[in-house]
Short mmCIF file of N, CA and C in Angstrom, two decimals:
data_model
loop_
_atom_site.label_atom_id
_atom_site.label_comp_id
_atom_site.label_asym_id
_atom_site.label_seq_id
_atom_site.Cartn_x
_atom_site.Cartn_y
_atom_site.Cartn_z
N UNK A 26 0.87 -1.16 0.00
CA UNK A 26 0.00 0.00 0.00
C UNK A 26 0.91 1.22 0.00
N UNK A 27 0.81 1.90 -0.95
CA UNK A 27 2.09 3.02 -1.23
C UNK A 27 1.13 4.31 -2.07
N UNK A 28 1.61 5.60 -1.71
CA UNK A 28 1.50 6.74 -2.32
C UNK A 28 0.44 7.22 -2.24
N UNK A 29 -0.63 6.77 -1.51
CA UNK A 29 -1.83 7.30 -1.51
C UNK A 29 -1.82 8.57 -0.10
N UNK A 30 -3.13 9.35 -0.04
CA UNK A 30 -3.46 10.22 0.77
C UNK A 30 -5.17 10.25 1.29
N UNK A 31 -4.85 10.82 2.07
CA UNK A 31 -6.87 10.74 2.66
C UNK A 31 -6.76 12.62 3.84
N UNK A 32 -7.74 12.79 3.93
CA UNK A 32 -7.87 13.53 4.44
C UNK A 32 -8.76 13.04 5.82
N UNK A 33 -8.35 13.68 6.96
CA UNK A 33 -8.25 13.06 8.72
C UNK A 33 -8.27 11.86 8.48
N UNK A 34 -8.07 10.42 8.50
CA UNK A 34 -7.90 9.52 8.87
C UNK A 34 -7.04 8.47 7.86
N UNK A 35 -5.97 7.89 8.53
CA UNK A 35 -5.48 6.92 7.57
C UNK A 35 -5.08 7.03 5.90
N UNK A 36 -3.83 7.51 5.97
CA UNK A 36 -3.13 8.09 4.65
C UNK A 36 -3.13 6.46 4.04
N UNK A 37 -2.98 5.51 4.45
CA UNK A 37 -2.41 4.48 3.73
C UNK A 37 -3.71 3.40 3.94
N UNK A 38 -4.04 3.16 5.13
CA UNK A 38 -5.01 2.18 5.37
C UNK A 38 -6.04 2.69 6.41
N UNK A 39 -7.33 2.35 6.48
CA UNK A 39 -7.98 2.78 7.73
C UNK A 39 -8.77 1.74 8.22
N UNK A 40 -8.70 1.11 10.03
CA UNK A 40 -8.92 0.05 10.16
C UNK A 40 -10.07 0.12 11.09
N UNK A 41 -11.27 -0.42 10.99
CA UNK A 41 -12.17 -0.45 11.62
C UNK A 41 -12.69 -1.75 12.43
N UNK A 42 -12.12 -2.92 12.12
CA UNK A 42 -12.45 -3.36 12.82
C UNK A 42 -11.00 -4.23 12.91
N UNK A 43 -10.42 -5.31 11.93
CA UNK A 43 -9.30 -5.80 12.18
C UNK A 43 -8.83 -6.43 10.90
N UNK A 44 -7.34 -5.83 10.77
CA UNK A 44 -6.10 -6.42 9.96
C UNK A 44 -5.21 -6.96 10.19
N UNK A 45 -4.82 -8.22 9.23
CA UNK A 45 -3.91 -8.63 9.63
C UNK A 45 -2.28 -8.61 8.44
N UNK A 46 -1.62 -7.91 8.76
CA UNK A 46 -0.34 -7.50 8.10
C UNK A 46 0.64 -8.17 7.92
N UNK A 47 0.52 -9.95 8.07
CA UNK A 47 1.44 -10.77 7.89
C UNK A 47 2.22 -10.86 6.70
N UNK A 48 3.33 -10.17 6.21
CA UNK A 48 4.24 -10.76 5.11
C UNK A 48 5.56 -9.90 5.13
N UNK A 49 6.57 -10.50 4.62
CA UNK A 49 7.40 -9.62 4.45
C UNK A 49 7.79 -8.49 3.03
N UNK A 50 6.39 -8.54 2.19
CA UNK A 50 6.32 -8.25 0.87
C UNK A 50 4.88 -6.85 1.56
N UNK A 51 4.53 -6.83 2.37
CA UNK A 51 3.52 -6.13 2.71
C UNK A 51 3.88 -5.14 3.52
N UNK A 52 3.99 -4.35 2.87
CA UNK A 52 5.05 -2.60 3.24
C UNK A 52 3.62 -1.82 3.01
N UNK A 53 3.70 -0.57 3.92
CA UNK A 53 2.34 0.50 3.55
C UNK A 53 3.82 1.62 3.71
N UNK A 54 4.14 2.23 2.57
CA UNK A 54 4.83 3.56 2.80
C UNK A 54 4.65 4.50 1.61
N UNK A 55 5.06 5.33 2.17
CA UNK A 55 4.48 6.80 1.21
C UNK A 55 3.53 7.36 1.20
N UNK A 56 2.67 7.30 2.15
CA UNK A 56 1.34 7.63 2.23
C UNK A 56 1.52 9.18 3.45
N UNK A 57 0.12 9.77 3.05
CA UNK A 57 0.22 10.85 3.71
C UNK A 57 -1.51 11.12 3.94
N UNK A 58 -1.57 11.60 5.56
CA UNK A 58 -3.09 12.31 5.91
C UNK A 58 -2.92 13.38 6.20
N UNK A 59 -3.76 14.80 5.21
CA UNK A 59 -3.64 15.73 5.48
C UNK A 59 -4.64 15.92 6.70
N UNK A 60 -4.73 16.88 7.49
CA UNK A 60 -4.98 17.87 8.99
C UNK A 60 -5.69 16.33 9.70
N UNK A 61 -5.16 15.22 9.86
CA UNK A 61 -5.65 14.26 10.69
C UNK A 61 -4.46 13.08 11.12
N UNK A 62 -4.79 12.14 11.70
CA UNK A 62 -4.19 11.22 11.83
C UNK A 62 -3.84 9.62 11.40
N UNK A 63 -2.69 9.13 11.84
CA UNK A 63 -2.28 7.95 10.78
C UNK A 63 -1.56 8.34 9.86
N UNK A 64 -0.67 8.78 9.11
CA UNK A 64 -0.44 8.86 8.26
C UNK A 64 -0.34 7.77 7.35
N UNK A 65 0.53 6.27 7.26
CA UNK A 65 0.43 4.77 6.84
C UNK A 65 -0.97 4.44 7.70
N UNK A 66 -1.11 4.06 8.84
CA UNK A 66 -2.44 3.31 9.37
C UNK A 66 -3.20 3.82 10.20
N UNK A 67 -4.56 3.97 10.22
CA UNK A 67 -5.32 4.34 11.39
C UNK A 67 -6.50 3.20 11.88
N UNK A 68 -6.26 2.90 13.28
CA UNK A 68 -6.83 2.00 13.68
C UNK A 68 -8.07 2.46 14.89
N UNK A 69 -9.11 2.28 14.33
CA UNK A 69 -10.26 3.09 15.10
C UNK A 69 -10.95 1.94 16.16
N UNK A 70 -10.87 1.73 17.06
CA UNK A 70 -11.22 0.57 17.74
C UNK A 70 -11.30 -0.77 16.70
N UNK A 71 -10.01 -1.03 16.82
CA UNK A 71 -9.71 -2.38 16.00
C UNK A 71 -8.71 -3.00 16.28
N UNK A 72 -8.37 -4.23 15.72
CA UNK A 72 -6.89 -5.11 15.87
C UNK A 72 -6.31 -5.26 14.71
N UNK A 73 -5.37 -4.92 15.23
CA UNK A 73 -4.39 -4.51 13.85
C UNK A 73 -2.86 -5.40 14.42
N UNK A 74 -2.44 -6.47 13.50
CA UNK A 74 -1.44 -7.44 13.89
C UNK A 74 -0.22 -6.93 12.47
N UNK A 75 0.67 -6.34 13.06
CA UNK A 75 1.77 -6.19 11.89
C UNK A 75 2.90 -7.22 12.28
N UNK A 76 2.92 -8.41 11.14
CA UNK A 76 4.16 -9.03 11.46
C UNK A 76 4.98 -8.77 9.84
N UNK A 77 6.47 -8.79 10.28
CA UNK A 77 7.22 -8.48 9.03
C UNK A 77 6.88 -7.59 8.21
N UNK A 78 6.08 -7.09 8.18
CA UNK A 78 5.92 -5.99 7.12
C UNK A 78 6.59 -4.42 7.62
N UNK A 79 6.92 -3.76 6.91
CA UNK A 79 7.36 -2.22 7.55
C UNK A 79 6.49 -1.42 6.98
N UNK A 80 6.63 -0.21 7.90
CA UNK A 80 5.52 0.50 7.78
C UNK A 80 6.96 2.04 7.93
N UNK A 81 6.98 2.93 6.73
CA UNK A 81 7.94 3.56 6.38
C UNK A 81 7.61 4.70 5.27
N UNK A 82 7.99 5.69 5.91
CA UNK A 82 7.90 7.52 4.95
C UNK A 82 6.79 7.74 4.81
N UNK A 83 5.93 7.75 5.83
CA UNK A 83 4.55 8.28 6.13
C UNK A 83 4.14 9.35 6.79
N UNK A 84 3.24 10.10 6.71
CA UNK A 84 3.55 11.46 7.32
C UNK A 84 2.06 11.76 7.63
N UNK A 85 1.99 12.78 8.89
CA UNK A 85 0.47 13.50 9.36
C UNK A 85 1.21 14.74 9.15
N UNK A 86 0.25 15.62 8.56
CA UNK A 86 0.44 16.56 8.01
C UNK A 86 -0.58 17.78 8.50
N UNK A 87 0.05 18.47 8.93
CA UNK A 87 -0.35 19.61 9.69
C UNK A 87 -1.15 20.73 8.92
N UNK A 88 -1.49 21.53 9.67
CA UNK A 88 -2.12 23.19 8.61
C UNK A 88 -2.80 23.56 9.60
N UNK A 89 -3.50 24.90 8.95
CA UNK A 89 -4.01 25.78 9.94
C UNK A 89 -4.89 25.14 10.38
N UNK A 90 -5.76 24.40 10.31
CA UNK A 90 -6.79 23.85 11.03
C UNK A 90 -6.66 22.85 11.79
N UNK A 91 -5.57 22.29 11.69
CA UNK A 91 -5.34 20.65 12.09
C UNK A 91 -3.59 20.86 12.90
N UNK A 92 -3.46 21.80 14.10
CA UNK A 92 -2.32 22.08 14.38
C UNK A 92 -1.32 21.33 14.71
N UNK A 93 -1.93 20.04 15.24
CA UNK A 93 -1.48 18.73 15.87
C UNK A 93 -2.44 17.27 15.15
N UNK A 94 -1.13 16.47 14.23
CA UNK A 94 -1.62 15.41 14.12
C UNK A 94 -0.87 14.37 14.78
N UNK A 95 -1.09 13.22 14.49
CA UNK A 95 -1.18 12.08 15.63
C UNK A 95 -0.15 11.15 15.06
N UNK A 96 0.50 10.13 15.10
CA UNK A 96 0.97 8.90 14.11
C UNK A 96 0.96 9.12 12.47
N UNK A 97 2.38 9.13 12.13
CA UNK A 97 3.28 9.23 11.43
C UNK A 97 2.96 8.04 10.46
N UNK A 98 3.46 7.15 11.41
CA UNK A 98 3.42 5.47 10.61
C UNK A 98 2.07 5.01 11.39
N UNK A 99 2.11 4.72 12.27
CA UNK A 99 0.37 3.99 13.01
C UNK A 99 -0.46 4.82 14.17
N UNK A 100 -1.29 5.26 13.93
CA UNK A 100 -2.27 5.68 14.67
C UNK A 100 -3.46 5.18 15.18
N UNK A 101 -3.86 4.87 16.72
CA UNK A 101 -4.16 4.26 16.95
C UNK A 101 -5.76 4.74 17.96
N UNK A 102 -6.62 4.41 18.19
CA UNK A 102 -7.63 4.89 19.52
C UNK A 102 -8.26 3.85 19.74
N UNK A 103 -8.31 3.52 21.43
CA UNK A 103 -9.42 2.12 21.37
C UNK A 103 -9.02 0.78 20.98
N UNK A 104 -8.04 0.61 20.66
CA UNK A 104 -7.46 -0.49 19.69
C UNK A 104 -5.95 -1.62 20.04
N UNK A 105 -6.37 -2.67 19.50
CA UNK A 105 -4.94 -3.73 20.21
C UNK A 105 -4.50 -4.13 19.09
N UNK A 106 -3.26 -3.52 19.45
CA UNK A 106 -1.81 -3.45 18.24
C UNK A 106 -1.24 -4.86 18.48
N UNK A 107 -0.32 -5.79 17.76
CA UNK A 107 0.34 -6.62 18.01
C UNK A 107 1.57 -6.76 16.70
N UNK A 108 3.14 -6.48 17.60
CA UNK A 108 3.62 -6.26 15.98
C UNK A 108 4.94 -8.04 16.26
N UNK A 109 5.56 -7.75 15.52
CA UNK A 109 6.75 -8.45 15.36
C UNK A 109 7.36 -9.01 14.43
N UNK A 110 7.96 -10.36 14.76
CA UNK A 110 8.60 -11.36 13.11
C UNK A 110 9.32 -10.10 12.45
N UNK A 111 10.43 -9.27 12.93
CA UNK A 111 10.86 -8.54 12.25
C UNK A 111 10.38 -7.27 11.76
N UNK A 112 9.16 -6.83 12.08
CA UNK A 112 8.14 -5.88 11.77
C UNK A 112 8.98 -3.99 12.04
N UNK A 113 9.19 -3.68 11.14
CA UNK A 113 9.85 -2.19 11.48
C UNK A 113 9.03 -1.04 10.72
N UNK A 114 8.81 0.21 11.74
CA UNK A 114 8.15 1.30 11.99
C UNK A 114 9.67 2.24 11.36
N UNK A 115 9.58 2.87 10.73
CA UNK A 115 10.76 3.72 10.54
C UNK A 115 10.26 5.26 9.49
N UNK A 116 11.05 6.19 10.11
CA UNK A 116 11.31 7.34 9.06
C UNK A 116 9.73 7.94 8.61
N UNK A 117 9.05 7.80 9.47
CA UNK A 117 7.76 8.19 9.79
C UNK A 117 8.16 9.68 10.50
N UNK A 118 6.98 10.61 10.28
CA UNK A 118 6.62 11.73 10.85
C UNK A 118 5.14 12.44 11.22
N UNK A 119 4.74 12.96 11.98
CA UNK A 119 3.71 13.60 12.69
C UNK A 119 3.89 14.67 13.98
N UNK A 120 3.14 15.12 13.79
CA UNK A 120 3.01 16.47 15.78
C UNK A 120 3.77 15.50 16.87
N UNK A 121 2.53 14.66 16.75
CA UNK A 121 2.73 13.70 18.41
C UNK A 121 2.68 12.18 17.79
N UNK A 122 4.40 11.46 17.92
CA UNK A 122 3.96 10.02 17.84
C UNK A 122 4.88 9.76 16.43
N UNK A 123 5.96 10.29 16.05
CA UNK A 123 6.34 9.90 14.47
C UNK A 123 5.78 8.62 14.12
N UNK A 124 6.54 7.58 14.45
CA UNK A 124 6.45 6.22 14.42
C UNK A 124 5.06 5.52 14.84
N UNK A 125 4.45 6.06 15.94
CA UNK A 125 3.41 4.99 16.48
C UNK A 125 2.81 6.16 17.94
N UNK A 126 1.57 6.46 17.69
CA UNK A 126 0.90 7.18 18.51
C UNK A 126 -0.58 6.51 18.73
N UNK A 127 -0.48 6.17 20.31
CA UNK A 127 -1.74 5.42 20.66
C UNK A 127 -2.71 5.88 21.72
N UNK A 128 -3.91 5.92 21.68
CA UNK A 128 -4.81 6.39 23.15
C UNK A 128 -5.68 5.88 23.36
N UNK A 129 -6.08 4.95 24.62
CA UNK A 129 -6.69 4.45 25.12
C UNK A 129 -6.62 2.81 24.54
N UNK A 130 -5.73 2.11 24.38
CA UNK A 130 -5.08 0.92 23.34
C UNK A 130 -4.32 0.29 24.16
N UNK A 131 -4.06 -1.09 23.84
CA UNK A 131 -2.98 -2.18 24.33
C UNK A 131 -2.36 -1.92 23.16
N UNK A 132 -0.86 -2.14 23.44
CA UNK A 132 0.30 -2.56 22.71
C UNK A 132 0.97 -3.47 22.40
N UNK A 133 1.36 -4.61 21.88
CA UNK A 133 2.42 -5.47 22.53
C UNK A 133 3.71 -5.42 21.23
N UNK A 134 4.68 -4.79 21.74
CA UNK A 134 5.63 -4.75 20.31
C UNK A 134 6.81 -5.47 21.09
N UNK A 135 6.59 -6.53 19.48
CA UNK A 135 7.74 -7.71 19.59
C UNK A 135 7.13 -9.02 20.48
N UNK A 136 7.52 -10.09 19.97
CA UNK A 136 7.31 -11.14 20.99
C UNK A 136 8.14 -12.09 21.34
N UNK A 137 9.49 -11.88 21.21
CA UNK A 137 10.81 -12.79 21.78
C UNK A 137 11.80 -11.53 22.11
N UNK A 138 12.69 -12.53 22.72
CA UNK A 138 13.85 -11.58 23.59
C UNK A 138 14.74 -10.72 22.70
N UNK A 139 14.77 -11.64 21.04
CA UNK A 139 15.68 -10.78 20.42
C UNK A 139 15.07 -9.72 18.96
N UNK A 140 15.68 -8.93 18.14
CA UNK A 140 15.12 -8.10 17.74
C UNK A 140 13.70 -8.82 17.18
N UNK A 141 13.22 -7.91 17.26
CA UNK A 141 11.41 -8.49 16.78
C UNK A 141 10.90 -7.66 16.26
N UNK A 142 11.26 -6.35 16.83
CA UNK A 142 10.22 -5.41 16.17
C UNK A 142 11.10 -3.44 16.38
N UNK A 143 10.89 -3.42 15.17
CA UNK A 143 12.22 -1.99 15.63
C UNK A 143 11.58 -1.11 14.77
N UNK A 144 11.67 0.62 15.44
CA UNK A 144 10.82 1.80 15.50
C UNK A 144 12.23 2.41 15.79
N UNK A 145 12.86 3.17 14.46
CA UNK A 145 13.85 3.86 14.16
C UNK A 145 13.45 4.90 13.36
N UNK A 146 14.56 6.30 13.19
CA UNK A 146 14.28 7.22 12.53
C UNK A 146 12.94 7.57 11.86
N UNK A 147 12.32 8.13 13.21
CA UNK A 147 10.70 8.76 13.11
C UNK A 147 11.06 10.23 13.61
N UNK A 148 10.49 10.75 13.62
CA UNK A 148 10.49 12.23 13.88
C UNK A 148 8.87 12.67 14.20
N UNK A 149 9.17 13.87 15.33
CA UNK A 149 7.90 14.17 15.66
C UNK A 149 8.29 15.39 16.68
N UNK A 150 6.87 16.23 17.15
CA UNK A 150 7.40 16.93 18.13
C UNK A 150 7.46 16.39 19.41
N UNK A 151 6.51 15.56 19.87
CA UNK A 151 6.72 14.98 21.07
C UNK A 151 6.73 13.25 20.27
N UNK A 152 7.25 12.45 21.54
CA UNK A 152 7.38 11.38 20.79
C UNK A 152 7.54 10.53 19.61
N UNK A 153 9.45 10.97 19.25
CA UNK A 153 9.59 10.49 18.28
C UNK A 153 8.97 9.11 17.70
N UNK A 154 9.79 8.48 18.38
CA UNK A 154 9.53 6.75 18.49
C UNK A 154 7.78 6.44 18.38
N UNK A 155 7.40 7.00 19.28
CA UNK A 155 6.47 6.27 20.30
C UNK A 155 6.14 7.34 21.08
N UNK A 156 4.24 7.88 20.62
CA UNK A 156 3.30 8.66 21.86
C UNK A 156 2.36 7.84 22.29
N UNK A 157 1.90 7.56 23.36
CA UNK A 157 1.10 7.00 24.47
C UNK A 157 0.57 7.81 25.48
N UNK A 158 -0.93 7.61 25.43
CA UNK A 158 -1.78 8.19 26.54
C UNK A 158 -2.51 7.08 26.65
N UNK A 159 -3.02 6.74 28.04
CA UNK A 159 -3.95 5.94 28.59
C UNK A 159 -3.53 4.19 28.06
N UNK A 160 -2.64 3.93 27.77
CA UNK A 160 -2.56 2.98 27.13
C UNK A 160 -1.42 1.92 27.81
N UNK A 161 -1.37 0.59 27.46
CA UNK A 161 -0.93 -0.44 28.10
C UNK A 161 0.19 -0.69 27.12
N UNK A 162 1.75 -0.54 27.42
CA UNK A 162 2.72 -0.83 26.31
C UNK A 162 3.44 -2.27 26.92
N UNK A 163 3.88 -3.38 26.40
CA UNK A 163 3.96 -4.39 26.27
C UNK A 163 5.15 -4.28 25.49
N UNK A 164 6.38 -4.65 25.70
CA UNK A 164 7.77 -4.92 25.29
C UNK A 164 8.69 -6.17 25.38
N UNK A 165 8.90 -6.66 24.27
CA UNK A 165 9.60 -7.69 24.89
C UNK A 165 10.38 -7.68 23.06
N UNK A 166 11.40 -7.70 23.18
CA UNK A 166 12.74 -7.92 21.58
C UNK A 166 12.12 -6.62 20.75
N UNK A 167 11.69 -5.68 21.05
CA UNK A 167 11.26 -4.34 20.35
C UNK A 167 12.82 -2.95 20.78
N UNK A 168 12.85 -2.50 19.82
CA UNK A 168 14.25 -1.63 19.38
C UNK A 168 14.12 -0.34 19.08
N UNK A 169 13.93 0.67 19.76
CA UNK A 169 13.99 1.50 19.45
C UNK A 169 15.35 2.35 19.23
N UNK A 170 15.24 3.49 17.97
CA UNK A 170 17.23 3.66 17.69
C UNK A 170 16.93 5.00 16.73
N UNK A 171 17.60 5.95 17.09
CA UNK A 171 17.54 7.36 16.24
C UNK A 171 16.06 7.75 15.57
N UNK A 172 15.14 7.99 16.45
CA UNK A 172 13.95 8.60 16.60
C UNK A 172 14.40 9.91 16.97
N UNK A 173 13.65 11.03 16.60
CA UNK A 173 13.75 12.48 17.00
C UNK A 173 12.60 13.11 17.43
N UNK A 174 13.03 14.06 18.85
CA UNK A 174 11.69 14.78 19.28
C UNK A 174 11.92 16.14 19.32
N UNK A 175 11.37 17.12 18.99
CA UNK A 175 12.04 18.44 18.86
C UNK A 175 11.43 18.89 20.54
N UNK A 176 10.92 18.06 21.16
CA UNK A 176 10.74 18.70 22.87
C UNK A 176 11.26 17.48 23.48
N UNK A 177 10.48 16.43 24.05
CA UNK A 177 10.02 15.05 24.81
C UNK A 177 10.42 13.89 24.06
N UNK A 178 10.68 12.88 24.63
CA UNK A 178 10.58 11.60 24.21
C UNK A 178 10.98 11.12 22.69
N UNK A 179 12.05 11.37 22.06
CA UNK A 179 12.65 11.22 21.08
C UNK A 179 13.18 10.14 20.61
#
């Protein structure tokens, strides 16, 4: 899923109830949501399972009306994420959350001790990597590595 755009929700995909992202041929990048959130994925009370696939150069895109958007690469509300098998978040951008911005959601990134799941070079103003409110994060072989925050949590 590549090059597409939407306006508020889900530049690349928008998930309503549940996807499953198993492959290593199943990339969502290049996608962009203007004045909303998600830029690659938005998950609206749903389950959304990314294994092996990357999710990469996705962007929430700001303007006068929309001062703060949310997830870069995955955006999330209400919703249980499950990533791994190699699964990488990268070079994503948004307000809050480059890589992966969630509220009110379970997390679980990665599911063995060694790399599983890696969230690198995202950019954002708060939470490069990774924004979280109200939400349950779950870690286990997940990597985070040169994420940028121009305030917090980089």
């Amino acid at each position: 899923m590549f090059t597409n755009s939407a306006m508020l929700f889900g530049g690349g995909i928008y998930v309503k109830k549940r996807i499953d992202i198993v492959s290593d041929d199943a990339d969502v990048f290049n996608n962009s949501v203007i004045q909303g959130h998600g830029g690659g994925i938005w998950a609206d009370n749903a389950y959304l399972r990314l294994f092996q696939g990357d999710i990469y150069g996705n962007t929430a895109i700001t303007s006068a009306f929309a001062p703060i958007t949310v997830g870069g690469g995955v955006g999330a509300i209400g919703s249980y994420i499950e990533t791994g098998d190699g699964a990488e978040i990268s070079s994503n951008s948004a307000s809050w959350g480059g890589g992966l911005a969630i509220s009110s959601s379970t997390c679980y990134l990665g599911r063995s001790k060694s790399v599983d799941c890696i969230i690198n070079y995202n950019v954002a103003q708060l939470g490069g990597g990774l924004y979280a409110t109200n939400s349950q994060i779950y870690s286990q072989g997940a990597v985070f590595s040169d994420n940028s925050s121009e305030n917090d949590g980089g």
